[in-house]
CSV table of C-alpha atoms and ligand atoms in Angstrom, one decimal:
chain,number,residue,atom,x,y,z
A,1,MET,CA,-0.1,0.1,0.3
A,2,ARG,CA,1.1,3.8,-0.7
A,3,LEU,CA,1.0,5.6,3.6
A,4,THR,CA,2.0,9.1,4.4
A,5,VAL,CA,3.5,9.3,7.9
A,6,ILE,CA,3.2,13.0,8.6
A,7,GLY,CA,5.3,13.8,11.9
A,8,THR,CA,8.7,12.8,12.3
A,9,GLY,CA,9.3,12.7,16.4
A,10,TYR,CA,9.6,9.3,17.7
A,11,LEU,CA,6.8,8.2,17.0
A,12,GLY,CA,6.5,9.0,13.3
A,13,ALA,CA,9.9,8.1,12.5
A,14,VAL,CA,9.6,4.8,14.1
A,15,HIS,CA,6.2,4.4,12.5
A,16,ALA,CA,7.8,5.2,8.6
A,17,ALA,CA,10.2,2.7,9.3
A,18,CYS,CA,8.5,-0.1,10.3
A,19,MET,CA,6.0,0.4,8.0
A,20,ALA,CA,8.4,0.4,4.9
A,21,ASP,CA,9.9,-2.3,6.7
A,22,SER,CA,6.3,-4.5,6.3
A,23,GLY,CA,6.3,-3.7,2.6
A,24,HIS,CA,4.0,-0.2,2.4
A,25,GLU,CA,5.7,2.4,-0.4
A,26,VAL,CA,6.1,4.9,2.4
A,27,LEU,CA,6.4,9.0,2.1
A,28,GLY,CA,7.7,10.5,5.7
A,29,VAL,CA,6.4,14.1,6.1
A,30,ASP,CA,7.1,16.7,8.0
A,31,VAL,CA,7.4,20.8,8.3
A,32,ASP,CA,11.5,20.2,9.6
A,33,ALA,CA,13.1,20.5,6.4
A,34,ARG,CA,16.3,19.5,8.2
A,35,LYS,CA,15.2,16.4,10.3
A,36,ILE,CA,13.6,15.5,6.6
A,37,ALA,CA,16.6,15.9,5.1
A,38,ARG,CA,18.8,13.9,7.1
A,39,LEU,CA,15.7,11.0,7.5
A,40,ALA,CA,16.3,11.6,3.8
A,41,GLN,CA,19.7,10.6,3.6
A,42,GLY,CA,18.6,7.2,6.1
A,43,ARG,CA,20.4,9.0,9.2
A,44,ALA,CA,17.9,8.5,12.7
A,45,PRO,CA,17.3,12.2,14.2
A,46,PHE,CA,17.4,10.0,17.4
A,47,PHE,CA,18.8,7.0,19.5
A,48,GLU,CA,16.5,4.9,19.0
A,49,PRO,CA,17.7,0.1,18.7
A,50,GLY,CA,17.2,-0.8,16.5
A,51,LEU,CA,15.8,1.7,14.0
A,52,GLN,CA,19.0,3.4,12.1
A,53,GLU,CA,20.0,0.1,10.3
A,54,MET,CA,15.9,-0.3,9.5
A,55,LEU,CA,15.9,3.1,8.3
A,56,THR,CA,19.0,2.8,6.3
A,57,ARG,CA,17.9,-0.7,4.4
A,58,ASN,CA,14.7,1.2,3.5
A,59,VAL,CA,15.5,4.5,2.3
A,60,GLU,CA,18.2,2.4,0.5
A,61,SER,CA,15.6,0.5,-0.9
A,62,GLY,CA,13.5,3.3,-2.4
A,63,ARG,CA,10.4,2.0,-0.4
A,64,LEU,CA,10.7,4.6,2.1
A,65,ARG,CA,11.3,8.3,1.3
A,66,PHE,CA,10.6,12.3,3.1
A,67,THR,CA,8.9,15.5,2.1
A,68,THR,CA,7.6,18.7,3.9
A,69,SER,CA,4.9,18.9,1.4
A,70,LEU,CA,1.7,17.8,2.7
A,71,ARG,CA,0.2,19.0,-1.1
A,72,GLU,CA,2.5,15.9,-2.5
A,73,ALA,CA,1.7,13.8,0.4
A,74,ALA,CA,-2.2,13.8,-0.2
A,75,GLU,CA,-1.0,13.3,-4.2
A,76,PHE,CA,1.0,10.1,-2.9
A,77,GLY,CA,-1.3,8.3,-1.3
A,78,GLN,CA,-4.8,7.5,0.4
A,79,VAL,CA,-4.1,6.2,3.8
A,80,HIS,CA,-2.6,8.8,5.7
A,81,PHE,CA,-0.9,8.4,9.8
A,82,VAL,CA,-0.7,12.0,11.5
A,83,CYS,CA,2.0,11.3,13.8
A,84,VAL,CA,2.4,14.6,15.3
A,85,GLY,CA,3.4,15.7,18.8
A,86,THR,CA,0.3,16.7,21.4
A,87,PRO,CA,2.1,18.4,24.5
A,88,GLN,CA,1.4,19.6,26.8
A,89,LYS,CA,-0.4,23.5,26.9
A,90,GLU,CA,1.3,26.1,28.8
A,91,ASN,CA,-0.6,27.7,30.5
A,92,SER,CA,-2.7,25.3,31.6
A,93,GLN,CA,-2.7,20.8,31.8
A,94,ALA,CA,-4.7,20.0,28.8
A,95,ALA,CA,-3.3,19.1,25.8
A,96,ASP,CA,-2.1,21.2,23.1
A,97,LEU,CA,-3.6,19.9,19.8
A,98,ARG,CA,-2.4,22.6,17.1
A,99,PHE,CA,-0.1,20.6,15.6
A,100,VAL,CA,-2.7,17.7,15.0
A,101,ASP,CA,-5.4,20.5,13.5
A,102,ALA,CA,-2.6,21.9,11.0
A,103,VAL,CA,-1.7,18.7,9.9
A,104,VAL,CA,-6.0,18.1,8.9
A,105,GLU,CA,-6.2,21.1,7.9
A,106,GLY,CA,-3.6,22.0,5.6
A,107,LEU,CA,-4.1,17.6,4.4
A,108,ALA,CA,-7.8,17.7,3.6
A,109,PRO,CA,-7.9,20.2,0.9
A,110,TYR,CA,-5.0,18.6,-1.3
A,111,LEU,CA,-7.0,15.1,-0.8
A,112,ARG,CA,-8.7,13.8,-4.3
A,113,GLY,CA,-9.7,10.3,-4.2
A,114,PRO,CA,-11.9,8.2,-1.3
A,115,SER,CA,-8.7,8.9,1.5
A,116,LEU,CA,-8.4,7.9,5.5
A,117,ILE,CA,-6.3,9.7,7.5
A,118,VAL,CA,-5.6,7.9,10.6
A,119,GLY,CA,-4.4,9.3,13.5
A,120,LYS,CA,-1.8,7.9,15.7
A,121,SER,CA,-0.7,10.8,18.4
A,122,THR,CA,-2.4,10.1,22.2
A,123,VAL,CA,-5.7,12.9,22.0
A,124,PRO,CA,-8.6,13.5,24.3
A,125,ALA,CA,-11.7,11.6,23.7
A,126,GLY,CA,-14.1,14.1,21.2
A,127,THR,CA,-11.2,14.7,19.2
A,128,THR,CA,-11.8,12.3,15.4
A,129,ALA,CA,-16.2,13.7,16.3
A,130,ARG,CA,-14.6,17.5,16.2
A,131,LEU,CA,-11.6,17.0,13.2
A,132,THR,CA,-14.2,15.5,10.7
A,133,VAL,CA,-16.5,18.4,10.8
A,134,ARG,CA,-13.0,20.1,9.9
A,135,VAL,CA,-12.3,17.2,6.9
A,136,ASP,CA,-16.3,17.3,5.8
A,137,ALA,CA,-15.7,21.1,5.7
A,138,LEU,CA,-12.3,21.2,3.9
A,139,ALA,CA,-11.8,18.1,1.6
A,140,PRO,CA,-13.0,18.9,-1.8
A,141,GLU,CA,-16.6,18.3,-3.0
A,142,GLY,CA,-17.5,14.8,-3.1
A,143,VAL,CA,-14.4,13.4,-2.0
A,144,ASP,CA,-14.8,11.1,0.7
A,145,VAL,CA,-12.6,11.2,3.6
A,146,GLU,CA,-12.6,8.7,7.1
A,147,VAL,CA,-10.6,10.4,10.5
A,148,ALA,CA,-9.8,7.4,12.6
A,149,TRP,CA,-7.6,6.8,15.5
A,150,ASN,CA,-5.7,4.3,15.6
A,151,PRO,CA,-3.2,5.1,19.1
A,152,GLU,CA,-0.2,4.1,19.6
A,153,PHE,CA,1.8,2.2,22.4
A,154,LEU,CA,5.1,1.7,21.9
A,155,ARG,CA,8.2,2.3,24.6
A,156,GLU,CA,11.0,4.5,23.6
A,157,GLY,CA,14.0,1.8,24.4
A,158,HIS,CA,11.7,-0.4,22.5
A,159,ALA,CA,9.8,0.8,20.0
A,160,VAL,CA,10.9,-0.6,17.1
A,161,GLU,CA,9.7,-3.9,18.5
A,162,ASP,CA,6.9,-2.6,19.6
A,163,THR,CA,5.9,-1.2,16.5
A,164,LEU,CA,6.6,-4.8,14.5
A,165,ARG,CA,5.2,-6.9,17.4
A,166,PRO,CA,2.3,-5.1,19.4
A,167,ASP,CA,0.6,-6.4,22.1
A,168,ARG,CA,-2.6,-5.4,20.3
A,169,ILE,CA,-4.2,-2.8,18.0
A,170,VAL,CA,-7.2,-0.8,18.0
A,171,ALA,CA,-8.6,0.5,15.8
A,172,GLY,CA,-11.1,3.0,16.6
A,173,VAL,CA,-12.5,3.5,12.8
A,174,SER,CA,-16.8,4.9,11.4
A,175,SER,CA,-17.3,2.3,8.6
A,176,SER,CA,-16.8,-1.2,7.8
A,177,ARG,CA,-14.8,0.6,5.2
A,178,ALA,CA,-11.8,1.8,7.2
A,179,ASP,CA,-12.1,-0.7,8.9
A,180,ALA,CA,-11.1,-3.0,6.6
A,181,VAL,CA,-7.8,-0.9,5.8
A,182,LEU,CA,-6.2,-1.0,8.5
A,183,ARG,CA,-6.9,-4.7,8.7
A,184,ASP,CA,-4.6,-4.8,5.0
A,185,VAL,CA,-1.8,-2.2,6.5
A,186,TYR,CA,-2.0,-4.3,9.3
A,187,ALA,CA,-1.9,-7.2,7.9
A,188,PRO,CA,1.4,-9.2,8.6
A,189,MET,CA,0.4,-8.5,12.0
A,190,LEU,CA,-2.5,-9.4,12.1
A,191,ARG,CA,-1.2,-13.5,10.6
A,192,ALA,CA,1.2,-13.1,12.7
A,193,GLY,CA,-1.6,-12.9,15.8
A,194,VAL,CA,-1.0,-9.6,17.6
A,195,PRO,CA,-5.1,-9.3,18.6
A,196,TYR,CA,-6.6,-6.9,15.8
A,197,ILE,CA,-9.7,-4.4,18.2
A,198,SER,CA,-11.9,-2.5,16.3
A,199,THR,CA,-14.0,0.0,18.3
A,200,THR,CA,-15.6,3.1,17.7
A,201,PRO,CA,-13.0,6.6,17.7
A,202,ALA,CA,-13.4,7.7,21.2
A,203,THR,CA,-13.2,4.1,22.9
A,204,ALA,CA,-10.0,3.1,21.1
A,205,GLU,CA,-8.9,8.2,22.5
A,206,LEU,CA,-9.1,6.2,25.6
A,207,VAL,CA,-7.7,3.5,25.2
A,208,LYS,CA,-4.7,5.1,24.7
A,209,VAL,CA,-4.6,7.9,28.2
A,210,ALA,CA,-6.5,4.5,30.4
A,211,ALA,CA,-3.1,3.0,29.7
A,212,ASN,CA,-0.5,5.0,30.6
A,213,SER,CA,-2.9,6.1,33.2
A,214,PHE,CA,-2.5,2.8,34.3
A,215,LEU,CA,0.9,2.3,34.0
A,216,ALA,CA,1.1,5.7,36.0
A,217,THR,CA,0.1,4.6,38.8
A,218,LYS,CA,0.9,1.3,39.3
A,219,ILE,CA,4.3,4.1,39.6
A,220,SER,CA,3.1,5.9,41.4
A,221,PHE,CA,1.6,3.5,44.0
A,222,ILE,CA,4.6,1.5,44.0
A,223,ASN,CA,7.0,5.0,45.3
A,224,ALA,CA,4.2,5.4,48.5
A,225,MET,CA,5.0,2.6,48.9
A,226,ALA,CA,8.1,3.1,49.4
A,227,GLU,CA,7.6,5.9,51.5
A,228,VAL,CA,5.8,3.8,53.3
A,229,CYS,CA,9.0,1.4,53.5
A,230,ASP,CA,10.9,4.1,54.4
A,231,ALA,CA,9.1,4.9,57.5
A,232,ALA,CA,8.3,1.5,58.4
A,233,GLY,CA,12.5,0.3,57.9
A,234,ALA,CA,10.5,-2.0,55.3
A,235,ASP,CA,12.1,-2.7,51.7
A,236,VAL,CA,9.9,-2.5,48.5
A,237,VAL,CA,11.6,-3.9,45.7
A,238,THR,CA,11.0,-7.6,48.3
A,239,LEU,CA,7.8,-6.1,48.6
A,240,ALA,CA,7.5,-5.5,44.9
A,241,GLU,CA,9.0,-9.2,44.7
A,242,ALA,CA,6.5,-10.4,46.7
A,243,LEU,CA,3.3,-8.8,44.7
A,244,GLY,CA,4.4,-9.5,41.8
A,245,HIS,CA,3.9,-13.3,41.6
A,246,ASP,CA,0.5,-12.3,42.1
A,247,THR,CA,-0.3,-12.7,38.6
A,248,ARG,CA,-3.6,-9.7,39.3
A,249,ILE,CA,-1.1,-7.9,39.9
A,250,GLY,CA,2.9,-8.7,38.4
A,251,ARG,CA,5.8,-7.7,38.5
A,252,ARG,CA,6.4,-5.2,35.7
A,253,PHE,CA,6.2,-1.6,36.7
A,254,LEU,CA,6.3,-2.1,40.1
A,255,ALA,CA,10.1,-0.3,40.2
A,256,ALA,CA,10.0,2.2,42.9
A,257,GLY,CA,12.7,5.1,42.6
A,258,LEU,CA,12.6,7.9,40.9
A,259,GLY,CA,10.1,7.9,39.4
A,260,PHE,CA,8.7,8.6,35.7
A,261,GLY,CA,9.2,10.9,32.6
A,262,GLY,CA,9.7,11.3,29.8
A,263,GLY,CA,7.5,13.0,27.0
A,264,CYS,CA,3.9,10.6,27.7
A,265,LEU,CA,3.1,10.0,30.8
A,266,PRO,CA,3.0,13.2,33.2
A,267,LYS,CA,1.8,15.5,30.2
A,268,ASP,CA,-0.6,12.5,29.4
A,269,ILE,CA,-2.6,12.3,33.1
A,270,ARG,CA,-2.5,15.5,33.4
A,271,ALA,CA,-4.4,15.9,29.6
A,272,PHE,CA,-6.7,12.9,30.5
A,273,MET,CA,-7.3,15.7,34.0
A,274,ALA,CA,-8.2,18.0,32.0
A,275,ARG,CA,-10.8,16.0,29.3
A,276,ALA,CA,-12.5,14.6,32.2
A,277,GLY,CA,-13.4,18.1,33.5
A,278,GLU,CA,-14.3,19.0,30.7
A,279,LEU,CA,-16.4,16.2,29.8
A,280,GLY,CA,-18.1,16.4,33.7
A,281,VAL,CA,-16.3,14.0,34.3
A,282,GLY,CA,-13.2,15.3,36.9
A,283,ASP,CA,-14.4,13.4,40.3
A,284,SER,CA,-14.0,9.9,38.2
A,285,VAL,CA,-9.5,10.6,38.0
A,286,ALA,CA,-9.1,13.2,40.4
A,287,PHE,CA,-7.0,10.3,41.9
A,288,LEU,CA,-4.3,11.3,39.0
A,289,HIS,CA,-3.6,14.2,40.9
A,290,GLN,CA,-2.5,12.5,43.7
A,291,VAL,CA,-0.3,10.3,41.1
A,292,ASP,CA,1.0,12.5,39.5
A,293,GLN,CA,2.4,14.3,43.3
A,294,ILE,CA,3.2,11.5,44.4
A,295,ASN,CA,5.5,11.4,41.0
A,296,GLY,CA,6.7,14.6,41.7
A,297,ARG,CA,7.6,13.9,45.3
A,298,GLN,CA,10.1,11.5,44.2
A,299,ARG,CA,12.2,13.9,43.3
A,300,HIS,CA,12.4,15.8,46.0
A,301,ARG,CA,13.1,12.7,48.4
A,302,THR,CA,16.2,12.0,46.0
A,303,VAL,CA,17.7,15.4,46.5
A,304,ASP,CA,16.7,15.1,50.1
A,305,ILE,CA,18.1,12.4,50.8
A,306,ALA,CA,21.2,13.1,48.8
A,307,ARG,CA,21.0,16.9,51.4
A,308,ASP,CA,21.2,14.0,53.9
A,309,MET,CA,24.3,12.2,53.0
A,310,ALA,CA,26.4,14.5,51.5
A,311,GLY,CA,25.9,16.2,55.6
A,312,GLY,CA,23.0,18.3,55.2
A,313,ASP,CA,24.3,21.2,52.8
A,314,PHE,CA,25.3,21.2,48.6
A,315,THR,CA,27.0,24.3,49.1
A,316,GLY,CA,30.9,23.1,47.6
A,317,ARG,CA,29.9,19.3,47.3
A,318,ARG,CA,31.7,17.6,44.5
A,319,ILE,CA,28.3,15.3,43.2
A,320,GLY,CA,29.0,13.0,40.4
A,321,VAL,CA,25.5,11.8,38.8
A,322,LEU,CA,25.2,8.7,36.4
A,323,GLY,CA,22.5,8.8,33.9
A,324,ALA,CA,20.5,12.3,32.2
A,325,THR,CA,18.0,10.3,30.4
A,326,PHE,CA,14.6,9.7,31.9
A,327,LYS,CA,14.9,5.9,30.7
A,328,PRO,CA,18.1,3.9,29.6
A,329,ASP,CA,17.8,2.4,26.0
A,330,SER,CA,16.8,6.5,25.0
A,331,ASP,CA,18.7,9.5,24.6
A,332,ASP,CA,15.2,11.6,25.2
A,333,VAL,CA,15.1,13.9,28.2
A,334,ARG,CA,12.0,15.6,28.5
A,335,ASP,CA,10.8,15.9,31.6
A,336,SER,CA,13.5,13.7,33.0
A,337,PRO,CA,13.3,13.0,36.5
A,338,ALA,CA,17.6,12.0,36.3
A,339,LEU,CA,17.7,15.7,35.2
A,340,ALA,CA,15.7,17.5,37.4
A,341,VAL,CA,17.7,16.2,40.8
A,342,ALA,CA,20.8,16.9,38.9
A,343,ALA,CA,19.6,20.7,38.5
A,344,ALA,CA,17.9,20.7,42.0
A,345,ILE,CA,21.4,20.3,43.5
A,346,HIS,CA,23.5,22.3,41.0
A,347,ARG,CA,21.2,25.2,41.9
A,348,GLN,CA,21.6,24.2,46.1
A,349,GLY,CA,25.8,24.8,45.3
A,350,ALA,CA,27.1,22.3,44.3
A,351,THR,CA,29.3,21.0,41.7
A,352,VAL,CA,27.9,18.3,39.7
A,353,ARG,CA,29.5,16.5,36.6
A,354,LEU,CA,27.3,13.4,34.9
A,355,TYR,CA,27.9,11.3,32.2
A,356,ASP,CA,24.9,9.7,30.7
A,357,PRO,CA,25.7,7.0,27.8
A,358,GLN,CA,23.7,8.6,25.3
A,359,GLY,CA,21.9,11.6,26.5
A,360,ILE,CA,24.8,14.1,26.8
A,361,GLU,CA,23.7,16.5,24.0
A,362,ASN,CA,20.2,16.9,24.6
A,363,ALA,CA,21.0,17.3,28.6
A,364,ARG,CA,23.4,19.6,27.7
A,365,SER,CA,21.3,21.7,25.4
A,366,VAL,CA,19.2,22.2,28.4
A,367,MET,CA,21.0,22.1,31.4
A,368,PRO,CA,24.3,24.1,29.7
A,369,GLN,CA,25.3,24.9,33.2
A,370,LEU,CA,25.7,21.5,34.1
A,371,GLU,CA,29.6,19.6,34.0
A,372,TYR,CA,29.3,16.9,31.4
A,373,VAL,CA,31.4,13.9,31.0
A,374,HIS,CA,32.1,11.1,28.6
A,375,ASP,CA,32.8,7.5,30.6
A,376,ALA,CA,31.0,6.8,33.9
A,377,THR,CA,34.2,6.7,36.0
A,378,LYS,CA,35.5,10.4,35.2
A,379,ALA,CA,32.3,11.5,37.1
A,380,CYS,CA,32.7,9.3,40.2
A,381,GLU,CA,36.5,11.3,39.9
A,382,GLY,CA,36.6,12.9,43.3
A,383,ALA,CA,33.1,13.0,44.5
A,384,ASP,CA,31.8,13.1,47.6
A,385,LEU,CA,28.8,11.8,46.8
A,386,VAL,CA,27.3,9.5,43.8
A,387,LEU,CA,24.3,9.5,43.1
A,388,HIS,CA,22.6,6.7,40.3
A,389,LEU,CA,19.5,8.5,38.7
A,390,THR,CA,18.8,6.4,35.6
A,391,GLU,CA,19.4,2.9,35.3
A,392,TRP,CA,21.8,2.3,32.5
A,393,PRO,CA,22.3,-1.5,32.5
A,394,GLU,CA,26.2,-0.7,31.8
A,395,PHE,CA,25.6,1.2,35.2
A,396,ARG,CA,25.8,-2.1,36.7
A,397,ARG,CA,28.9,-3.6,34.8
A,398,LEU,CA,30.3,-1.0,36.7
A,399,ASP,CA,33.2,-2.3,38.9
A,400,PRO,CA,32.3,-0.3,42.4
A,401,ALA,CA,36.2,-1.0,43.7
A,402,VAL,CA,37.6,0.6,41.3
A,403,LEU,CA,34.9,3.8,41.7
A,404,ALA,CA,35.9,3.5,45.4
A,405,ALA,CA,39.5,4.2,45.3
A,406,SER,CA,39.0,7.7,42.7
A,407,ALA,CA,36.0,8.9,44.6
A,408,ALA,CA,36.3,11.5,47.1
A,409,VAL,CA,34.0,9.6,49.2
A,410,PRO,CA,32.3,6.8,48.8
A,411,LYS,CA,29.7,7.4,48.9
A,412,ILE,CA,26.2,6.4,47.0
A,413,LEU,CA,22.9,7.0,46.5
A,414,ASP,CA,21.0,4.3,44.5
A,415,ALA,CA,17.7,6.2,42.8
A,416,ARG,CA,16.6,3.1,40.7
A,417,ASN,CA,16.8,0.3,43.3
A,418,THR,CA,19.3,-1.6,40.5
A,419,LEU,CA,22.6,-1.6,41.6
A,420,ASP,CA,23.7,-4.4,43.5
A,421,ALA,CA,23.9,-3.0,46.7
A,422,ALA,CA,25.7,-5.4,49.1
A,423,LEU,CA,28.7,-5.4,45.7
A,424,TRP,CA,28.8,-2.0,46.6
A,425,ARG,CA,29.0,-1.6,50.2
A,426,SER,CA,31.9,-4.3,50.3
A,427,ALA,CA,33.7,-2.7,47.6
A,428,GLY,CA,33.4,0.4,50.9
A,429,TRP,CA,30.8,2.3,49.4
A,430,THR,CA,28.0,3.6,51.9
A,431,VAL,CA,24.6,2.7,49.7
A,432,ARG,CA,21.0,4.2,50.0
A,433,ALA,CA,17.8,3.7,48.3
A,434,LEU,CA,15.0,4.8,47.6
A,435,GLY,CA,12.0,2.0,50.1
A,436,ARG,CA,15.0,0.4,51.4
A,437,PRO,CA,16.6,0.0,54.6
A,438,THR,CA,20.0,1.0,54.5
A,439,PRO,CA,21.8,-1.8,55.7
A,440,PRO,CA,20.1,-3.9,54.3
A,441,ALA,CA,16.7,-5.6,56.2
A,442,LEU,CA,18.3,-8.4,57.6
A,443,PRO,CA,15.8,-9.8,61.1
A,444,ASN,CA,16.2,-8.2,63.5
A,445,GLN,CA,17.8,-5.1,62.4
A,446,GLN,CA,16.9,-1.1,63.0
A,447,ALA,CA,15.5,1.1,60.1
A,448,ALA,CA,17.0,3.9,58.3
A,449,ALA,CA,17.4,7.3,59.7
A,450,PRO,CA,14.1,8.8,58.3
A,451,VAL,CA,14.2,11.1,56.1
A,452,ALA,CA,13.8,15.0,56.4
A,453,SER,CA,9.6,15.6,55.3
A,454,ALA,CA,10.0,19.2,54.9
A,455,TYR,CA,10.5,18.4,50.7
A,456,SER,CA,12.6,20.4,48.9
A,457,SER,CA,11.1,22.7,47.0
A,458,ASP,CA,14.2,24.2,45.0
A,459,LEU,CA,13.3,21.7,42.0
A,460,GLY,CA,12.0,23.1,38.6
B,501,UGA,C1,4.8,5.5,27.6
B,501,UGA,C2,4.5,3.7,27.7
B,501,UGA,O1,4.8,2.9,28.4
B,501,UGA,C3,3.6,3.3,26.0
B,501,UGA,O2,3.1,2.1,26.1
B,501,UGA,C4,3.6,4.7,25.2
B,501,UGA,O3,2.9,3.8,24.2
B,501,UGA,C5,4.5,5.7,24.9
B,501,UGA,O4,4.3,6.1,26.6
B,501,UGA,C6,3.2,7.2,24.4
B,501,UGA,O5,2.5,7.5,25.1
B,501,UGA,O6,4.2,7.1,23.5
B,501,UGA,P1,7.5,5.8,27.5
B,501,UGA,O7,6.8,7.0,27.9
B,501,UGA,O8,8.6,5.7,26.7
B,501,UGA,O9,6.9,4.7,27.9
B,501,UGA,O10,7.9,5.5,29.0
B,501,UGA,P2,7.7,4.0,30.0
B,501,UGA,O11,8.5,2.8,29.3
B,501,UGA,O12,6.4,3.3,30.0
B,501,UGA,O13,9.1,5.1,31.1
B,501,UGA,C7,8.0,5.5,31.6
B,501,UGA,C8,9.2,6.6,33.0
B,501,UGA,O14,8.0,5.3,34.1
B,501,UGA,C9,10.7,6.0,32.9
B,501,UGA,O15,10.8,7.6,33.3
B,501,UGA,C10,10.8,4.6,33.5
B,501,UGA,O16,11.7,5.2,34.1
B,501,UGA,C11,9.8,5.2,34.4
B,501,UGA,N1,9.0,3.7,34.9
B,501,UGA,C12,9.0,3.0,35.0
B,501,UGA,C13,9.2,3.7,36.7
B,501,UGA,O17,9.5,5.0,37.3
B,501,UGA,N2,8.7,2.8,37.2
B,501,UGA,C14,8.2,1.1,36.8
B,501,UGA,O18,8.4,0.2,37.0
B,501,UGA,C15,8.9,1.8,34.8
């Protein structure tokens, strides 16, 4: 099939490459001419495992091309995927839909034959219905255009895998024709047994925000338990493991620590609250406010524990930071908890030396005031305290004995609960974590002193 993918950010670039790889002719579209030029050379605009190879392969084969022209897109194909961003509005919690609107309004007048516009961006319930009215007004007389919604559930760091082998495909359609087109687009996946759920556009829009809200709630639930564990001298990692054996609960997304960030979960739960309020059911999702607050609190807790470990004051302290991205296997620093903590500590007088395997360039562009180094050992050299803020696998492979020799004071705060605390302690490190006793839970052992309850307010 001939498909266009409009918006070549995280979602669109991966979707375009994967659609070409599964045999379609694909035209990627973006307003950013520099990004399009880069993509046209087969160069990935961000770090995502597997994407670079896939882009090169499909650009070389000619199945994947790029343009900045919506007119060319309208002429190229009859199925148009909308993958542009829906960030949080500047002065409210609601989603900013101006990019989605601009694409649909820019494309509709050029459509010549029966066309399907398929939204993939995360949008508030009711968006498809609203856009349908716009398209009906803007498409040329007699041209049959339908708007459908087909949300994307990919995770950064696993985007290629998630797009090629999704857990499910959700098609929000208003006609059997649109349903048939989407089944054709995804035919290879359907043959491989991926569940396909055909429903109304409003349900499809809601599935996406409900899924992200559930995931955010699960993370904040375990982080709330971590706070209770700190107060009770219990261990949240063991608690999560024990909970996770109950298959109704499951172990995934119960990793307690610094909490969630990124370009999706934080803004999506806020947009959901805003939309629910407009629909008159704000109370139904009021719990998401708590989810958001618990999440923000983990950043403050981390700063407070770090300050405590640094002797009660950051002034003049050298802090080594491991991790800047909002999660491993990504170079994305949008709303990154790691970077927020590093910046707060810097504002409170510390010298921060940061290392991240992929995120340094992006981190430097938003936080130029921090010092960046190109390996973990350098970040720890001469440090009075080391903070482990993003759980990159390479940090688990560090040799704590080597680092202990170069740190000024061998103290580490593991804010992601993924380091082998016993190993680090045996190499001479003082280790603290979120929701875990210090030293580790042994029968009859005392809990660590509780962390100051007045949370730091110096966090961006
Ligand atoms: C999230 C969803 O997981 C995807 O399904 C969805 O498609 C995507 O948003 C989106 O809406 O586009 P993503 O933002 O890539 O994906 O990242 P996640 O893997 O969900 O992680 C989000 C944050 O939660 C990260 O900061 C991560 O460190 C944190 N997290 C995750 C925890 O703190 N604990 C956990 O147990 C899991």
